[in-house]
């Protein structure tokens, strides 16, 4: 695909890296020469310097014959205007804009038919907020992603010594959980992927990814680690867009304390929230954390715009007794450095944004893509079409389908029914198939499986 990316910030750069590695024709537009030069040194892409909302700049970038325009500059207005120009002047087929301001997002008619020609608007802050809320819902999980409108979830869990299924074979799972169907999609042992078989033995500290119906997730997590207590108290560091959204979403269910450095912003937040306690101060101040009984906090979550401040405050909170520490990290290179040390989970907003966009880039009828393990692995939801004559998957048992190396089918959603995949499961037309791909370089091969043959055309 020919894709124009407007904005060479953190989101634009991560997008360019992911999409260029998949043999797409990428052009990045930005006003910063230094940012563009840095990208060109590392990636095989075109760059254009200039204002992303100027027609002549878009024309120089090749928007007149582009398949997709993704506007992720720091300005919502620039992003929306660029989509309007791409539609009016160049008839670009797909236009995606990053829109962060809630004042725009709460007016759905702005993006409806006959309004702004934005095919998809994404809010990284909302994506991260939803992601953190799922982690809080399942205290033992490292990663939780939704498929089929939330009917199915893929969850990553670190197996702990003492978990009922640890040191046992996977085929014993049904004996431990009668009536609960689940599929282990992949196991990572010391950072290396393993394709699970029935006689695979789960070891302590394995990272286990499993697929199950949403209601069964807590029971399966309990098989892999000691039962974590439900979250009752959370402390948020940072009262920006993410901090405010999280506090709003959680304050009616659990006790929320929010620490904000700016006095004016703290005063504004206190007027926006009903039950959350807003504190003005430095989240890396040991005296403040002790005063607010950090040792009783179930989850400390640092979501400021400063990576270093997030890391330091989360490490301090964990040392002072917080049960779990999460922090937002924009620099992907930092994530592997800190996760698994004193910080339990490092959250990358770029990966959440890339996941939301990848489904629009994929071929075949791929409706959802989630980047996993820093983008090295992927989970895909694809819809099967056609029949046995023109489809490589419809009408076939799973053990008849030639999957790429390191790929497993975890579940099938048929209407409202969730079917956990087994070797003799047969895929039918219009089934939603959830797959786990250990190495994302095989994603194209998976997409081809769900493309119809020429006889159908």
Tab-separated table of C-alpha atoms in Angstrom, residues 74-243:
chain	number	residue	atom	x	y	z
A	74	UNK	CA	0.280	17.095	17.517
A	75	UNK	CA	-2.612	19.285	16.311
A	76	UNK	CA	-6.145	17.849	16.092
A	77	UNK	CA	-7.144	20.705	13.798
A	78	UNK	CA	-4.271	20.029	11.384
A	79	UNK	CA	-5.144	16.321	11.308
A	80	UNK	CA	-8.832	16.902	10.545
A	81	UNK	CA	-8.117	19.607	7.953
A	82	UNK	CA	-5.573	17.374	6.200
A	83	UNK	CA	-8.217	14.637	5.894
A	84	UNK	CA	-10.673	17.162	4.449
A	85	UNK	CA	-8.124	18.348	1.856
A	86	UNK	CA	-7.161	14.758	0.965
A	87	UNK	CA	-10.838	13.987	0.370
A	88	UNK	CA	-11.705	17.158	-1.538
A	89	UNK	CA	-8.616	17.549	-3.729
A	90	UNK	CA	-7.194	14.033	-4.033
A	91	UNK	CA	-10.073	11.609	-3.308
A	92	UNK	CA	-7.798	9.561	-1.017
A	93	UNK	CA	-9.688	6.292	-0.253
A	94	UNK	CA	-8.876	5.952	3.469
A	95	UNK	CA	-8.274	8.862	5.836
A	96	UNK	CA	-7.389	8.402	9.521
A	97	UNK	CA	-6.887	11.202	12.031
A	98	UNK	CA	-5.590	11.315	15.572
A	99	UNK	CA	-8.089	13.368	17.608
A	100	UNK	CA	-7.228	13.920	21.258
A	101	UNK	CA	-9.550	16.688	22.489
A	102	UNK	CA	-12.667	15.345	24.200
A	103	UNK	CA	-14.534	18.441	22.957
A	104	UNK	CA	-14.394	16.916	19.447
A	105	UNK	CA	-14.831	13.278	20.477
A	106	UNK	CA	-18.062	13.871	22.378
A	107	UNK	CA	-19.708	15.154	19.166
A	108	UNK	CA	-20.133	11.959	17.072
A	109	UNK	CA	-21.968	13.821	14.294
A	110	UNK	CA	-18.687	15.559	13.418
A	111	UNK	CA	-17.412	12.276	11.989
A	112	UNK	CA	-20.685	10.930	10.636
A	113	UNK	CA	-21.877	10.725	7.010
A	114	UNK	CA	-21.788	14.083	5.252
A	115	UNK	CA	-19.571	15.619	7.961
A	116	UNK	CA	-15.775	15.578	8.284
A	117	UNK	CA	-14.412	12.975	5.834
A	118	UNK	CA	-12.470	11.028	8.497
A	119	UNK	CA	-12.881	7.271	8.020
A	120	UNK	CA	-11.432	6.512	11.443
A	121	UNK	CA	-10.469	8.769	14.311
A	122	UNK	CA	-8.165	7.471	17.022
A	123	UNK	CA	-7.479	8.814	20.484
A	124	UNK	CA	-4.241	7.343	21.925
A	125	UNK	CA	-5.257	8.576	25.367
A	126	UNK	CA	-8.556	6.673	25.209
A	127	UNK	CA	-6.834	3.533	23.890
A	128	UNK	CA	-4.327	3.610	26.771
A	129	UNK	CA	-7.089	4.327	29.291
A	130	UNK	CA	-9.103	1.311	28.096
A	131	UNK	CA	-5.964	-0.849	28.190
A	132	UNK	CA	-5.105	0.124	31.789
A	133	UNK	CA	-8.707	-0.442	32.895
A	134	UNK	CA	-8.562	-4.013	31.526
A	135	UNK	CA	-5.314	-4.630	33.455
A	136	UNK	CA	-6.993	-3.388	36.633
A	137	UNK	CA	-10.003	-5.647	35.954
A	138	UNK	CA	-7.628	-8.660	35.862
A	139	UNK	CA	-4.956	-7.954	38.514
A	140	UNK	CA	-2.777	-10.945	37.559
A	141	UNK	CA	-2.559	-10.146	33.832
A	142	UNK	CA	0.373	-8.617	31.929
A	143	UNK	CA	-1.639	-7.910	28.787
A	144	UNK	CA	-5.358	-8.105	27.950
A	145	UNK	CA	-6.809	-7.584	24.469
A	146	UNK	CA	-10.387	-7.846	23.175
A	147	UNK	CA	-11.805	-9.600	20.121
A	148	UNK	CA	-15.296	-9.980	18.660
A	149	UNK	CA	-16.740	-6.981	20.528
A	150	UNK	CA	-15.390	-8.214	23.859
A	151	UNK	CA	-16.789	-11.770	23.622
A	152	UNK	CA	-13.251	-13.219	23.524
A	153	UNK	CA	-10.105	-12.041	25.278
A	154	UNK	CA	-6.473	-12.945	24.821
A	155	UNK	CA	-4.568	-12.610	28.085
A	156	UNK	CA	-0.867	-12.770	28.893
A	157	UNK	CA	-0.001	-14.004	32.400
A	158	UNK	CA	3.297	-14.715	34.147
A	159	UNK	CA	3.066	-18.157	35.763
A	160	UNK	CA	4.054	-18.107	39.431
A	161	UNK	CA	5.395	-20.901	41.611
A	162	UNK	CA	2.463	-22.336	43.515
A	163	UNK	CA	-0.070	-21.886	40.723
A	164	UNK	CA	-2.176	-25.096	40.343
A	165	UNK	CA	-1.172	-25.643	36.697
A	166	UNK	CA	2.533	-24.763	37.120
A	167	UNK	CA	4.791	-27.834	36.651
A	168	UNK	CA	1.908	-29.686	34.983
A	169	UNK	CA	1.136	-30.522	31.369
A	170	UNK	CA	-1.285	-28.380	29.375
A	171	UNK	CA	-3.559	-31.352	28.681
A	172	UNK	CA	-4.378	-31.376	32.416
A	173	UNK	CA	-6.085	-27.960	32.159
A	174	UNK	CA	-9.604	-29.420	31.514
A	175	UNK	CA	-9.297	-31.560	34.678
A	176	UNK	CA	-8.536	-28.475	36.770
A	177	UNK	CA	-11.277	-26.384	35.176
A	178	UNK	CA	-14.249	-28.599	34.251
A	179	UNK	CA	-16.720	-26.756	32.065
A	180	UNK	CA	-14.225	-23.978	31.219
A	181	UNK	CA	-12.789	-24.128	27.705
A	182	UNK	CA	-9.552	-22.285	26.897
A	183	UNK	CA	-6.632	-22.515	24.505
A	184	UNK	CA	-3.014	-21.673	25.318
A	185	UNK	CA	-1.876	-19.794	22.207
A	186	UNK	CA	1.815	-19.343	23.044
A	187	UNK	CA	4.335	-19.627	25.853
A	188	UNK	CA	7.409	-17.413	26.229
A	189	UNK	CA	10.187	-18.958	28.326
A	190	UNK	CA	13.128	-16.679	29.125
A	191	UNK	CA	11.971	-14.436	26.273
A	192	UNK	CA	11.832	-17.206	23.645
A	193	UNK	CA	8.546	-18.397	22.126
A	194	UNK	CA	7.316	-21.985	22.398
A	195	UNK	CA	4.424	-23.484	20.457
A	196	UNK	CA	2.331	-25.256	23.099
A	197	UNK	CA	1.466	-28.948	22.775
A	198	UNK	CA	-0.612	-31.142	25.064
A	199	UNK	CA	2.483	-32.490	26.845
A	200	UNK	CA	4.105	-29.041	27.266
A	201	UNK	CA	4.881	-28.406	30.942
A	202	UNK	CA	4.343	-24.861	32.251
A	203	UNK	CA	7.261	-23.623	34.337
A	204	UNK	CA	7.423	-20.861	36.912
A	205	UNK	CA	8.055	-17.437	35.304
A	206	UNK	CA	6.737	-18.567	31.905
A	207	UNK	CA	4.725	-15.884	30.108
A	208	UNK	CA	1.566	-17.692	29.001
A	209	UNK	CA	-0.864	-16.283	26.420
A	210	UNK	CA	-4.287	-17.923	26.426
A	211	UNK	CA	-7.604	-17.325	24.652
A	212	UNK	CA	-10.973	-17.789	26.343
A	213	UNK	CA	-14.490	-16.401	26.569
A	214	UNK	CA	-14.503	-13.226	28.643
A	215	UNK	CA	-16.334	-14.737	31.637
A	216	UNK	CA	-13.764	-17.535	32.032
A	217	UNK	CA	-10.646	-15.346	32.235
A	218	UNK	CA	-10.406	-14.979	36.074
A	219	UNK	CA	-10.608	-18.760	36.647
A	220	UNK	CA	-7.804	-19.461	34.175
A	221	UNK	CA	-5.546	-16.750	35.621
A	222	UNK	CA	-6.023	-18.408	39.022
A	223	UNK	CA	-4.629	-21.670	37.566
A	224	UNK	CA	-1.336	-20.006	36.641
A	225	UNK	CA	-0.651	-17.920	39.728
A	226	UNK	CA	-1.873	-17.389	43.248
A	227	UNK	CA	-5.163	-15.520	43.232
A	228	UNK	CA	-4.539	-11.770	43.221
A	229	UNK	CA	-6.881	-9.746	45.414
A	230	UNK	CA	-9.304	-7.437	43.582
A	231	UNK	CA	-8.099	-3.859	43.220
A	232	UNK	CA	-9.716	-1.614	45.833
A	233	UNK	CA	-7.281	1.315	45.996
A	234	UNK	CA	-5.384	2.949	43.144
A	235	UNK	CA	-3.031	5.910	43.082
A	236	UNK	CA	-2.516	7.801	39.827
A	237	UNK	CA	0.514	10.004	39.195
A	238	UNK	CA	-0.293	12.658	36.587
A	239	UNK	CA	-3.536	14.511	35.958
A	240	UNK	CA	-3.325	14.898	32.191
A	241	UNK	CA	-5.863	13.481	29.731
A	242	UNK	CA	-5.089	9.850	30.625
A	243	UNK	CA	-5.040	10.457	34.387
